[in-house]
Amino acid sequence: MEALIPVINKLQDVFNTVGADIIQLPQIVVVGTQSSGKSSVLESLVGRDVLPRGTGIVTRRPLIFQLVHIDSEDRRKTNEENGIDGEEWGKFLHTKNKIYTNFEEIRQEIEAETERISGINKGISDEPIHLKVFSPNVVNLTLVDLPGITKVPVGDQPKDIEIQIRELIVKYISNPNSIILAVTAANTDMATSEALKVAREVDPDGRRTLAVVTKLDLMDAGTDAMDILMGRVIPVKLGIIGVVNRSQLDINQKKSVADAIRDEYAFLQKKYPSLANRSGTKYLARTLNRLLMHHIRDCLPELKTRINVLAAQYQSLLNSYGEPVEDQSATLLQLITKFAAEYCHTIEGTAKYIETAELCGGARICYIFHETFGRTLESVDPLGGLTTIDVLTAIRNATGPRPALFVPEVSFELLVKRQVKRLEEPSLRCVELVHEEMQRIIQHCSNYSTQELLRFPKLHDAIVEVVTSLLRKRLPVTNDMVHNLVAIELAYINTKHPDFADACGLMNHNIEEQRRNRMRDLPSAVPRDKAAAGGAQSASSGDQTDSGGTGNWRGMLKRGEDGAAGDRPTPQNPVPASPQKGHAVNLLDVPVPVSRKLSAREQRDCEVIERLIKSYFLIVRKNIQDSVPKAVMHFLVNHVKDCLQSELVGQLYKSVLLDDLLTESEDMAQRRNEAADMLKALQKASQVIAEIRETHLW
């Protein structure tokens, strides 16, 4: 299982080549306040002076350490290949293959690289520095050194430096595959440890937190850290390990790490003999190595799944970017054909990408026909905007100067045409809605169905323009046809229509039944034959003595003179009842009543006309509801489907346009290369994990 850590290091190298952190690999993240001894702990683990030193904030960028244990054979092979002579060496990711055997140069390179990104002030950056150290004196570990937690900005540090550092720390320790190494100085109160506090925020159960207590030799006289190390103050699940660091005087005097570890061992044997075998830098290194190996073993199944999912995603992304264009003519024809096919499939409901959020394409057109348009027509009242006075006026105007014996047919035609005309506006609106949906399908195909078009923005714009132009040309043709459908209904009022004839027959039957009922209710003193004759005469010619009868101006004048109460409102300036001496009577000055009580004859005539209008209107509405969708499908939808590909080929498939239309967007080639590199890295990572299974390390 020892070989698991080099495997993770190999995975880290794979993803470093593409500069990506999309995979959260197992690693140990070191957290602590400034001057808590973080750097000394890391240098003790490395065994060399490798980190920058100074006052205030020194670590201003994340430093990812990969400690690689090498044997004598690996050391000899590397020395021969690179022409170097040394037991230990280091390599930075940003300096490619350059090998550093002088650790002083490594420290200087860390300082220079920090200033290059973070500047010469005390600001920080979240861009990490990758350092790999090869040595026979280290155990396999991956460590991350982060800036120390601070409270007060100093010098020209940003005022929000505390927030910046905290966010950076949380970013790294939030990785569920990381182990948190919380460093706290022994000469401070453990209960106020900022490192343990921030660790507990992301790891409340403490399953991946290990505490390190530094500076055991600097505690006040008469005190010790026994309670802290035994976990009696604050328990930590993975344990608490005490270490002794080099002092600043030791560093200034160039005391080696090896000598410091020997002195540490002597101190622990003297001061904490019962805990000496569970404390110290060497025990910390072994513990971290063991914890990291077990953590890697637990993380590998999920890591393998994550890599496979990402590989599939990047393969799909790379496919959408397409291969570099070699045959322009074939590529252009292929893209045009595919777009036309996807456009038609979206209308037919057989598209590869089915929208689940809302109706689109043919489904939306069907909804427009049968829901939007259908309900709109059904909401049109057959007698809407038509009052009884309008009907009566139409009847009177159709009779001319002669009294009418029957209800004039001209009045029916006049009124029913007026009502049928109201169906034209919703019909044209139906055409408009379908045209809008046909326009929306273009964008739908561009976004979901033919992502290859995103490679060629000019081709995409040209296709949109051609399809939009085709739709624009078909819109007036379809509108004209729909207008003609309504005009056809207005051109000939077919009173012999079977449905209309049935309605008239039923209406005549009802009128005859009402006449019989009135005859039955007459007094017995009235002879039936006279009553019948009188009723027939009234039905056919109207009651000529009725003051409200149509065409009887004498009766109307008399009604104006008498002013019967309750029949109509009394006018403000009544007309004189009889002409005065020396004045002529102008009949045109006599006001025609606007609102009055209708006679039985007038009421009956109006009801007959209204029933006929409603019956015929419903027939026409059914015809329009059926014929308009058919016209829209034939003249707009089906025509565009049938002509789309030929229109696109005719407009765009020209040799002079090839270079311009197939010009890729500026960043497409770069994105294709990045996706290809990432896919290659993921495939290589998958092979590395597969090797683990073959060697039974997992």
Short mmCIF file of C-alpha atoms in Angstrom, two decimals, residues 46-363:
data_model
loop_
_atom_site.label_atom_id
_atom_site.label_comp_id
_atom_site.label_asym_id
_atom_site.label_seq_id
_atom_site.Cartn_x
_atom_site.Cartn_y
_atom_site.Cartn_z
CA VAL A 46 11.67 17.59 4.13
CA GLY A 47 14.90 17.41 6.11
CA ARG A 48 16.36 20.51 4.45
CA ASP A 49 16.16 24.31 4.73
CA VAL A 50 13.95 25.00 1.76
CA LEU A 51 11.38 27.65 2.74
CA PRO A 52 11.79 31.43 2.80
CA ARG A 53 12.24 32.95 6.22
CA GLY A 54 11.53 36.38 7.64
CA THR A 55 9.22 38.43 9.80
CA GLY A 56 5.51 38.87 9.15
CA ILE A 57 3.78 36.99 6.37
CA VAL A 58 6.33 35.02 4.33
CA THR A 59 4.21 32.33 2.66
CA ARG A 60 2.02 34.36 0.28
CA ARG A 61 1.13 31.68 -2.26
CA PRO A 62 0.06 28.05 -1.74
CA LEU A 63 3.13 25.83 -1.96
CA ILE A 64 2.37 22.25 -2.99
CA PHE A 65 5.15 19.92 -1.81
CA GLN A 66 5.47 16.47 -3.33
CA LEU A 67 7.99 14.46 -1.31
CA VAL A 68 9.19 11.45 -3.28
CA HIS A 69 11.26 8.74 -1.63
CA ILE A 70 13.91 7.38 -4.00
CA ASP A 71 16.22 4.41 -3.68
CA SER A 72 19.85 4.19 -4.78
CA GLU A 73 18.96 2.75 -8.21
CA ASP A 74 16.56 5.62 -9.03
CA ARG A 75 19.14 8.13 -7.82
CA ARG A 76 21.87 6.66 -10.01
CA LYS A 77 19.61 6.56 -13.07
CA THR A 78 18.50 10.16 -12.64
CA ASN A 79 22.06 11.36 -12.11
CA GLU A 80 23.17 9.69 -15.33
CA GLU A 81 20.26 10.99 -17.41
CA ASN A 82 20.62 14.60 -16.23
CA GLY A 83 24.35 14.79 -15.66
CA ILE A 84 24.04 15.68 -11.99
CA ASP A 85 25.65 14.39 -8.85
CA GLY A 86 23.61 14.45 -5.69
CA GLU A 87 21.43 12.46 -3.35
CA GLU A 88 18.60 14.99 -3.23
CA TRP A 89 17.16 17.39 -5.76
CA GLY A 90 14.08 19.40 -6.50
CA LYS A 91 12.01 20.35 -9.56
CA PHE A 92 9.49 23.15 -10.07
CA LEU A 93 6.53 22.83 -12.40
CA HIS A 94 6.98 26.35 -13.77
CA THR A 95 10.66 25.76 -14.65
CA LYS A 96 9.80 22.58 -16.58
CA ASN A 97 12.67 20.07 -16.49
CA LYS A 98 15.26 22.15 -14.65
CA ILE A 99 16.75 20.23 -11.70
CA TYR A 100 17.90 22.00 -8.52
CA THR A 101 20.49 20.23 -6.36
CA ASN A 102 21.19 23.33 -4.27
CA PHE A 103 18.31 23.86 -1.83
CA GLU A 104 19.34 27.46 -1.31
CA GLU A 105 18.52 28.02 -4.98
CA ILE A 106 15.16 26.34 -4.42
CA ARG A 107 14.38 28.82 -1.63
CA GLN A 108 15.41 31.75 -3.81
CA GLU A 109 13.25 30.47 -6.66
CA ILE A 110 10.25 30.24 -4.30
CA GLU A 111 10.79 33.86 -3.26
CA ALA A 112 11.19 35.03 -6.85
CA GLU A 113 8.13 33.13 -8.08
CA THR A 114 6.08 34.48 -5.15
CA GLU A 115 7.01 38.07 -5.99
CA ARG A 116 6.36 37.49 -9.70
CA ILE A 117 2.68 36.74 -9.05
CA SER A 118 1.92 38.35 -5.68
CA GLY A 119 4.11 41.43 -6.05
CA ILE A 120 6.74 42.81 -3.74
CA ASN A 121 4.24 43.96 -1.13
CA LYS A 122 2.67 41.61 1.39
CA GLY A 123 -0.33 40.66 -0.77
CA ILE A 124 -1.28 37.04 -1.39
CA SER A 125 -2.32 34.95 -4.41
CA ASP A 126 -4.25 31.69 -4.75
CA GLU A 127 -2.12 30.47 -7.67
CA PRO A 128 0.01 27.62 -6.27
CA ILE A 129 3.72 26.90 -6.65
CA HIS A 130 4.42 23.21 -7.36
CA LEU A 131 7.64 21.78 -5.96
CA LYS A 132 8.70 18.15 -6.10
CA VAL A 133 11.54 17.02 -3.81
CA PHE A 134 13.32 13.70 -4.43
CA SER A 135 15.28 12.30 -1.49
CA PRO A 136 16.14 9.00 0.17
CA ASN A 137 15.48 10.66 3.53
CA VAL A 138 11.78 11.46 3.09
CA VAL A 139 8.59 9.47 3.12
CA ASN A 140 6.10 9.79 0.29
CA LEU A 141 3.84 12.74 1.09
CA THR A 142 1.94 15.51 -0.66
CA LEU A 143 1.79 18.65 1.49
CA VAL A 144 0.28 22.10 0.92
CA ASP A 145 1.73 25.06 2.81
CA LEU A 146 -0.68 27.99 3.07
CA PRO A 147 -0.27 31.59 4.31
CA GLY A 148 -0.53 31.90 8.07
CA ILE A 149 -3.74 33.19 9.58
CA THR A 150 -3.42 36.86 10.51
CA LYS A 151 -5.73 39.42 12.07
CA VAL A 152 -4.24 42.86 11.47
CA PRO A 153 -2.85 44.07 8.11
CA VAL A 154 0.69 45.45 8.32
CA GLY A 155 2.57 47.76 5.99
CA ASP A 156 0.92 48.00 2.59
CA GLN A 157 -1.09 44.80 2.98
CA PRO A 158 -4.71 44.97 1.79
CA LYS A 159 -7.17 45.88 4.54
CA ASP A 160 -9.08 42.65 3.94
CA ILE A 161 -5.98 40.46 4.18
CA GLU A 162 -7.57 38.40 6.97
CA ILE A 163 -10.59 37.58 4.77
CA GLN A 164 -8.39 36.77 1.76
CA ILE A 165 -6.24 34.34 3.75
CA ARG A 166 -9.24 32.71 5.36
CA GLU A 167 -10.98 32.19 2.02
CA LEU A 168 -7.80 30.68 0.58
CA ILE A 169 -7.47 28.27 3.51
CA VAL A 170 -11.14 27.24 3.33
CA LYS A 171 -10.79 26.61 -0.42
CA TYR A 172 -8.09 23.99 0.18
CA ILE A 173 -9.37 22.33 3.35
CA SER A 174 -12.91 22.08 1.93
CA ASN A 175 -11.57 19.40 -0.40
CA PRO A 176 -13.09 16.22 1.08
CA ASN A 177 -10.03 14.29 -0.08
CA SER A 178 -7.63 16.40 1.99
CA ILE A 179 -6.18 15.79 5.48
CA ILE A 180 -5.99 18.93 7.63
CA LEU A 181 -2.79 19.39 9.62
CA ALA A 182 -3.72 22.01 12.23
CA VAL A 183 -0.56 23.56 13.73
CA THR A 184 -0.77 25.29 17.12
CA ALA A 185 2.03 26.59 19.34
CA ALA A 186 2.25 25.02 22.80
CA ASN A 187 2.81 28.41 24.47
CA THR A 188 -0.66 29.61 23.40
CA ASP A 189 -4.10 28.67 24.67
CA MET A 190 -5.29 25.56 22.80
CA ALA A 191 -8.90 26.65 23.26
CA THR A 192 -8.24 29.75 21.13
CA SER A 193 -6.49 27.89 18.30
CA GLU A 194 -7.47 29.48 14.99
CA ALA A 195 -6.23 26.44 13.09
CA LEU A 196 -8.53 24.04 14.96
CA LYS A 197 -11.40 26.51 14.70
CA VAL A 198 -11.25 26.80 10.90
CA ALA A 199 -10.66 23.04 10.58
CA ARG A 200 -13.77 22.28 12.62
CA GLU A 201 -15.86 24.50 10.32
CA VAL A 202 -15.28 22.22 7.32
CA ASP A 203 -14.65 19.00 9.23
CA PRO A 204 -17.05 19.08 12.19
CA ASP A 205 -16.64 15.35 12.89
CA GLY A 206 -12.85 15.63 12.92
CA ARG A 207 -12.43 12.59 10.67
CA ARG A 208 -9.64 14.18 8.64
CA THR A 209 -8.01 16.58 11.13
CA LEU A 210 -4.66 15.92 12.81
CA ALA A 211 -3.31 18.40 15.36
CA VAL A 212 0.37 19.30 15.76
CA VAL A 213 1.60 21.15 18.85
CA THR A 214 4.87 23.01 18.24
CA LYS A 215 7.35 24.82 20.49
CA LEU A 216 7.07 22.38 23.40
CA ASP A 217 10.41 23.70 24.65
CA LEU A 218 9.16 27.28 24.92
CA MET A 219 6.40 26.73 27.51
CA ASP A 220 6.49 28.67 30.77
CA ALA A 221 8.56 27.18 33.55
CA GLY A 222 6.59 24.80 35.70
CA THR A 223 4.09 23.96 32.96
CA ASP A 224 3.89 21.22 30.37
CA ALA A 225 1.70 20.14 27.48
CA MET A 226 0.76 16.73 28.86
CA ASP A 227 -2.98 17.48 29.05
CA ILE A 228 -2.93 18.95 25.55
CA LEU A 229 -1.05 16.01 24.03
CA MET A 230 -3.32 13.49 25.77
CA GLY A 231 -6.39 15.22 24.29
CA ARG A 232 -7.83 16.28 27.62
CA VAL A 233 -8.12 19.94 26.61
CA ILE A 234 -9.47 19.54 23.07
CA PRO A 235 -9.82 15.99 21.73
CA VAL A 236 -8.85 15.39 18.10
CA LYS A 237 -9.90 12.11 16.48
CA LEU A 238 -6.77 11.54 14.40
CA GLY A 239 -4.56 12.47 17.34
CA ILE A 240 -2.31 15.25 18.66
CA ILE A 241 1.45 15.09 18.06
CA GLY A 242 3.99 17.33 19.78
CA VAL A 243 7.19 18.50 18.09
CA VAL A 244 10.14 20.75 18.90
CA ASN A 245 11.20 23.25 16.24
CA ARG A 246 14.45 25.04 15.64
CA SER A 247 14.53 28.48 17.18
CA GLN A 248 15.35 31.56 15.17
CA LEU A 249 18.80 31.51 16.79
CA ASP A 250 19.29 27.92 15.59
CA ILE A 251 18.33 28.97 12.08
CA ASN A 252 20.65 31.96 12.14
CA GLN A 253 23.48 29.71 13.33
CA LYS A 254 22.76 27.28 10.47
CA LYS A 255 21.78 24.42 12.71
CA SER A 256 20.92 21.49 10.45
CA VAL A 257 17.56 19.77 10.49
CA ALA A 258 19.20 16.46 11.34
CA ASP A 259 20.82 17.97 14.45
CA ALA A 260 17.49 19.56 15.40
CA ILE A 261 15.74 16.19 15.17
CA ARG A 262 18.37 14.60 17.47
CA ASP A 263 17.93 17.40 20.00
CA GLU A 264 14.16 17.05 19.74
CA TYR A 265 14.37 13.34 20.55
CA ALA A 266 16.53 14.06 23.61
CA PHE A 267 14.11 16.73 24.83
CA LEU A 268 11.08 14.46 24.49
CA GLN A 269 12.83 11.62 26.32
CA LYS A 270 13.61 13.97 29.18
CA LYS A 271 10.42 16.03 29.39
CA TYR A 272 7.76 13.61 28.09
CA PRO A 273 9.19 10.09 28.46
CA SER A 274 5.76 8.42 28.36
CA LEU A 275 4.88 10.16 25.06
CA ALA A 276 8.31 10.19 23.42
CA ASN A 277 7.51 7.29 21.14
CA ARG A 278 4.29 9.05 19.98
CA SER A 279 5.79 12.50 19.48
CA GLY A 280 8.46 14.14 17.41
CA THR A 281 9.07 14.88 13.75
CA LYS A 282 9.85 11.29 12.69
CA TYR A 283 6.67 9.98 14.27
CA LEU A 284 4.73 12.81 12.62
CA ALA A 285 6.15 11.87 9.20
CA ARG A 286 5.23 8.20 9.66
CA THR A 287 1.76 9.11 10.90
CA LEU A 288 1.11 11.44 7.99
CA ASN A 289 2.33 8.79 5.56
CA ARG A 290 0.03 6.17 7.09
CA LEU A 291 -2.98 8.50 7.23
CA LEU A 292 -2.44 9.63 3.66
CA MET A 293 -2.18 6.06 2.37
CA HIS A 294 -5.40 5.00 4.07
CA HIS A 295 -7.10 8.18 2.93
CA ILE A 296 -6.00 7.58 -0.66
CA ARG A 297 -7.30 4.01 -0.51
CA ASP A 298 -10.69 5.28 0.68
CA CYS A 299 -10.81 8.02 -1.95
CA LEU A 300 -9.77 5.98 -5.00
CA PRO A 301 -13.19 4.50 -5.92
CA GLU A 302 -14.83 7.91 -6.00
CA LEU A 303 -11.77 9.36 -7.70
CA LYS A 304 -11.98 6.71 -10.44
CA THR A 305 -15.67 7.47 -11.01
CA ARG A 306 -15.00 11.19 -11.15
CA ILE A 307 -12.22 10.74 -13.72
CA ASN A 308 -14.41 8.54 -15.94
CA VAL A 309 -17.29 11.03 -15.84
CA LEU A 310 -15.00 13.93 -16.71
CA ALA A 311 -13.42 11.94 -19.53
CA ALA A 312 -16.86 11.32 -21.05
CA GLN A 313 -17.75 15.00 -20.70
CA TYR A 314 -14.56 16.21 -22.35
CA GLN A 315 -14.94 13.64 -25.13
CA SER A 316 -18.40 15.03 -25.83
CA LEU A 317 -17.05 18.59 -25.66
CA LEU A 318 -14.25 17.75 -28.07
CA ASN A 319 -16.73 16.15 -30.45
CA SER A 320 -18.81 19.32 -30.41
CA TYR A 321 -15.74 21.34 -31.40
CA GLY A 322 -15.19 19.03 -34.36
CA GLU A 323 -12.05 18.19 -36.25
CA PRO A 324 -10.05 20.82 -38.16
CA VAL A 325 -11.60 21.43 -41.58
CA GLU A 326 -9.85 19.67 -44.45
CA ASP A 327 -12.50 19.45 -47.19
CA GLN A 328 -14.37 22.75 -47.05
CA SER A 329 -17.00 21.85 -49.65
CA ALA A 330 -17.93 18.59 -47.95
CA THR A 331 -17.97 20.21 -44.51
CA LEU A 332 -20.22 23.06 -45.64
CA LEU A 333 -22.67 20.73 -47.36
CA GLN A 334 -22.69 18.43 -44.35
CA LEU A 335 -23.46 21.28 -41.93
CA ILE A 336 -26.20 22.71 -44.17
CA THR A 337 -27.80 19.28 -44.59
CA LYS A 338 -27.63 18.56 -40.88
CA PHE A 339 -29.19 21.87 -39.94
CA ALA A 340 -32.02 21.44 -42.44
CA ALA A 341 -32.66 17.89 -41.21
CA GLU A 342 -32.67 18.96 -37.55
CA TYR A 343 -35.01 21.84 -38.35
CA CYS A 344 -37.48 19.47 -39.99
CA HIS A 345 -37.10 16.89 -37.21
CA THR A 346 -37.88 19.54 -34.60
CA ILE A 347 -41.12 20.35 -36.42
CA GLU A 348 -41.99 16.66 -36.77
CA GLY A 349 -41.11 15.84 -33.16
CA THR A 350 -38.30 13.42 -34.02
CA ALA A 351 -35.35 15.63 -33.01
CA LYS A 352 -32.45 14.06 -31.11
CA TYR A 353 -32.60 16.68 -28.38
CA ILE A 354 -36.11 16.87 -26.93
CA GLU A 355 -36.90 20.01 -24.95
CA THR A 356 -38.36 19.22 -21.51
CA ALA A 357 -38.79 22.70 -20.08
CA GLU A 358 -41.36 23.99 -22.59
CA LEU A 359 -43.18 23.12 -25.79
CA CYS A 360 -41.25 23.80 -28.96
CA GLY A 361 -41.34 23.03 -32.67
CA GLY A 362 -44.22 20.98 -34.00
CA ALA A 363 -45.71 20.47 -30.52
#
